[in-house]
Amino acid sequence: MEKTNVIPEGFMWGGAVTSFQTEGASEQYGKGLSIIDAKEVPENYSDWKVAIDFYHRFKEDIALFKEMGYNAYRTSISWSRIFPDGEGEVNEEGLKFYDDLIDELLANGIEPVMTLYHFDLPLALAEKYNGFASRHVVDLFETYAKTIFTRYKDKVTYWLTFNEINLILTNPEYWGIMDSNPSAALKYQVCHNTLVAHAKATKAMREIIPAGKMGGMISYISTFPATSKPEDVLANYKAKEKLIDFYLDIFAHGEYPTYLTSELELQKNMPVFEDEDQLLLKENKVDYLSISYYQSRIVQDTGEEGFAEGMTSNPNLEKSEWGAAIDPIGMRIALKDMYARYKLPIFITENGIGVNEELDENNHVDDYDRINYLQQHIEQMKIAMQEGVDVIGYLTWGSTDILSSKGEMSKRYGLVYVNRGEKDVRDLKRYKKSSFHWFKKVIETNGAEL
């Protein structure tokens, strides 16, 4: 029988977005260009100049979040809005925007959860230094982090350094790497540099905000062997080590795991450590672990050295319109495994489904597929909590519709519809979907009614 108090009082309910997918004003108010702004826009995709105009409409949107019952909202800070070139003089107008945004959240009883870096390196740092391949960029990130912590130390408790840090090996371009085909050695060096940057920022947060909470965040894709053949089981085990465990081990234990160092040394891909790196990692472990969760995959042995080659979609699962396998039980398995290994609180900071939607004749969207998706995932989260897992919050991706990470407005994740198309910005008016009213009830009952 379900315990009535499985979700504790003070549990964080809300939504999550990024600055570049929401704000717009991408070249205004002193903001410099980021690597996102400089990306080529594919045909029939959107650019980032307006996005959903959150920069000018955040009060309207936050009023909707308050009506839904949010007590937490995650967004990212645009580094190039604070330091237009990633270094040099601070743009006071950028800091003032986040002052106003954070104040508005707090005034409406909503805890800001702030991400320092979400794939949007200042373009100048990519062009001048090859992004996080450079230790100089690590130092610049520390300066940026200290600037942010000092400014918002009395307003923000929950922090994340890097969004989905485990995508470095598969997507080094998200960290400003300009090489078209970087070597494994370079990718692991970028990985190491970013982990050191995370540790330096964590150290700075503890010094500037003693009551602050720093999380380590990954994209959690649950993986399962394609068959019961021992080769597939082993391939899955090794894929999980490279994709998931390596990062969580460093966040929680503060040191590189031997399953990775032994391989890197053998292949001569071990990153260069500076003198203080090991101590930095060891002394600056996280307060909580954070995940985005959307899907699971299966892994087959291919005989290849990499970990992504054998990963394919699970034929036993339904898929979203964009091909993500829908697996709520996979999220429960992820939560159970993480908590058993690390005994740290877990914050689900992204979970949602992209759907191609338009308003009906009544200016409404009946998004029952989204309600069903969220309902099933929250149900599995609750079961994991009954089984002893400490989950501290659940944030949907997103809140309003936003541009997808590739710039698709058609891939809608929101509980609030934003009236714009790919090229046609329309009037950007907001409309509550059916999921808005459903999630409001979930929050009102603290997850008792799904």
PDB file of N, CA, C and O in Angstrom, residues 53 108 121 123 129 132 163 181 205 306-307 317 353 359 363 376 418 432:
ATOM      1  N   ASP A  53      11.092  35.343 -26.274  1.00  0.00           N
ATOM      2  CA  ASP A  53      11.118  36.698 -25.714  1.00  0.00           C
ATOM      3  C   ASP A  53      10.939  36.717 -24.197  1.00  0.00           C
ATOM      4  O   ASP A  53      10.350  37.644 -23.638  1.00  0.00           O
ATOM      5  N   ASN A 108       7.522  35.540  -5.972  1.00  0.00           N
ATOM      6  CA  ASN A 108       6.392  34.645  -6.242  1.00  0.00           C
ATOM      7  C   ASN A 108       6.550  33.275  -5.585  1.00  0.00           C
ATOM      8  O   ASN A 108       5.857  32.314  -5.938  1.00  0.00           O
ATOM      9  N   LEU A 121      29.028  28.726 -24.679  1.00  0.00           N
ATOM     10  CA  LEU A 121      30.300  29.416 -24.445  1.00  0.00           C
ATOM     11  C   LEU A 121      30.350  30.735 -25.229  1.00  0.00           C
ATOM     12  O   LEU A 121      29.912  30.792 -26.381  1.00  0.00           O
ATOM     13  N   LEU A 123      31.497  33.136 -27.798  1.00  0.00           N
ATOM     14  CA  LEU A 123      32.135  32.767 -29.060  1.00  0.00           C
ATOM     15  C   LEU A 123      33.621  33.114 -29.071  1.00  0.00           C
ATOM     16  O   LEU A 123      34.439  32.350 -29.599  1.00  0.00           O
ATOM     17  N   TYR A 129      40.690  30.441 -27.928  1.00  0.00           N
ATOM     18  CA  TYR A 129      41.355  29.450 -27.071  1.00  0.00           C
ATOM     19  C   TYR A 129      40.918  28.001 -27.317  1.00  0.00           C
ATOM     20  O   TYR A 129      41.350  27.107 -26.601  1.00  0.00           O
ATOM     21  N   PHE A 132      37.074  24.844 -23.864  1.00  0.00           N
ATOM     22  CA  PHE A 132      37.586  24.182 -22.667  1.00  0.00           C
ATOM     23  C   PHE A 132      38.762  23.249 -22.939  1.00  0.00           C
ATOM     24  O   PHE A 132      39.229  22.560 -22.029  1.00  0.00           O
ATOM     25  N   ASN A 163      25.606  21.933 -17.503  1.00  0.00           N
ATOM     26  CA  ASN A 163      24.513  21.078 -17.937  1.00  0.00           C
ATOM     27  C   ASN A 163      25.066  19.834 -18.642  1.00  0.00           C
ATOM     28  O   ASN A 163      25.949  19.936 -19.491  1.00  0.00           O
ATOM     29  N   ASN A 181      37.286  17.026 -35.986  1.00  0.00           N
ATOM     30  CA  ASN A 181      37.381  15.610 -35.619  1.00  0.00           C
ATOM     31  C   ASN A 181      38.402  15.446 -34.494  1.00  0.00           C
ATOM     32  O   ASN A 181      39.497  14.924 -34.702  1.00  0.00           O
ATOM     33  N   MET A 205      31.884  28.592  -4.629  1.00  0.00           N
ATOM     34  CA  MET A 205      30.544  28.697  -4.058  1.00  0.00           C
ATOM     35  C   MET A 205      30.571  28.482  -2.552  1.00  0.00           C
ATOM     36  O   MET A 205      29.934  29.218  -1.796  1.00  0.00           O
ATOM     37  N   GLY A 306      34.809   2.256 -28.688  1.00  0.00           N
ATOM     38  CA  GLY A 306      33.946   3.328 -28.191  1.00  0.00           C
ATOM     39  C   GLY A 306      32.748   2.778 -27.448  1.00  0.00           C
ATOM     40  O   GLY A 306      32.498   1.570 -27.434  1.00  0.00           O
ATOM     41  N   PHE A 307      31.959   3.687 -26.841  1.00  0.00           N
ATOM     42  CA  PHE A 307      30.815   3.221 -26.053  1.00  0.00           C
ATOM     43  C   PHE A 307      29.488   3.526 -26.739  1.00  0.00           C
ATOM     44  O   PHE A 307      28.458   3.013 -26.340  1.00  0.00           O
ATOM     45  N   LEU A 317       9.795  -0.634 -26.712  1.00  0.00           N
ATOM     46  CA  LEU A 317       9.209   0.587 -26.167  1.00  0.00           C
ATOM     47  C   LEU A 317       8.589   1.460 -27.256  1.00  0.00           C
ATOM     48  O   LEU A 317       9.062   1.473 -28.393  1.00  0.00           O
ATOM     49  N   ILE A 353       8.588  15.562 -22.794  1.00  0.00           N
ATOM     50  CA  ILE A 353       8.438  14.978 -24.129  1.00  0.00           C
ATOM     51  C   ILE A 353       8.138  16.078 -25.149  1.00  0.00           C
ATOM     52  O   ILE A 353       7.308  16.957 -24.910  1.00  0.00           O
ATOM     53  N   LEU A 359      -2.505  25.177 -31.749  1.00  0.00           N
ATOM     54  CA  LEU A 359      -3.749  25.535 -31.076  1.00  0.00           C
ATOM     55  C   LEU A 359      -4.949  25.029 -31.879  1.00  0.00           C
ATOM     56  O   LEU A 359      -4.922  25.041 -33.117  1.00  0.00           O
ATOM     57  N   ASN A 363      -8.296  27.950 -29.256  1.00  0.00           N
ATOM     58  CA  ASN A 363      -6.995  28.411 -28.727  1.00  0.00           C
ATOM     59  C   ASN A 363      -6.543  27.553 -27.544  1.00  0.00           C
ATOM     60  O   ASN A 363      -6.108  28.058 -26.510  1.00  0.00           O
ATOM     61  N   GLN A 376       3.386   8.946 -15.820  1.00  0.00           N
ATOM     62  CA  GLN A 376       4.087   7.666 -15.674  1.00  0.00           C
ATOM     63  C   GLN A 376       5.467   7.849 -15.041  1.00  0.00           C
ATOM     64  O   GLN A 376       5.891   7.021 -14.222  1.00  0.00           O
ATOM     65  N   VAL A 418       3.265  28.621 -26.612  1.00  0.00           N
ATOM     66  CA  VAL A 418       3.733  29.941 -27.049  1.00  0.00           C
ATOM     67  C   VAL A 418       3.456  30.053 -28.540  1.00  0.00           C
ATOM     68  O   VAL A 418       3.920  29.230 -29.335  1.00  0.00           O
ATOM     69  N   LYS A 432      -2.593  28.322 -21.883  1.00  0.00           N
ATOM     70  CA  LYS A 432      -2.448  27.157 -20.998  1.00  0.00           C
ATOM     71  C   LYS A 432      -2.927  25.893 -21.717  1.00  0.00           C
ATOM     72  O   LYS A 432      -4.040  25.853 -22.246  1.00  0.00           O
TER      73      LYS A 432
END
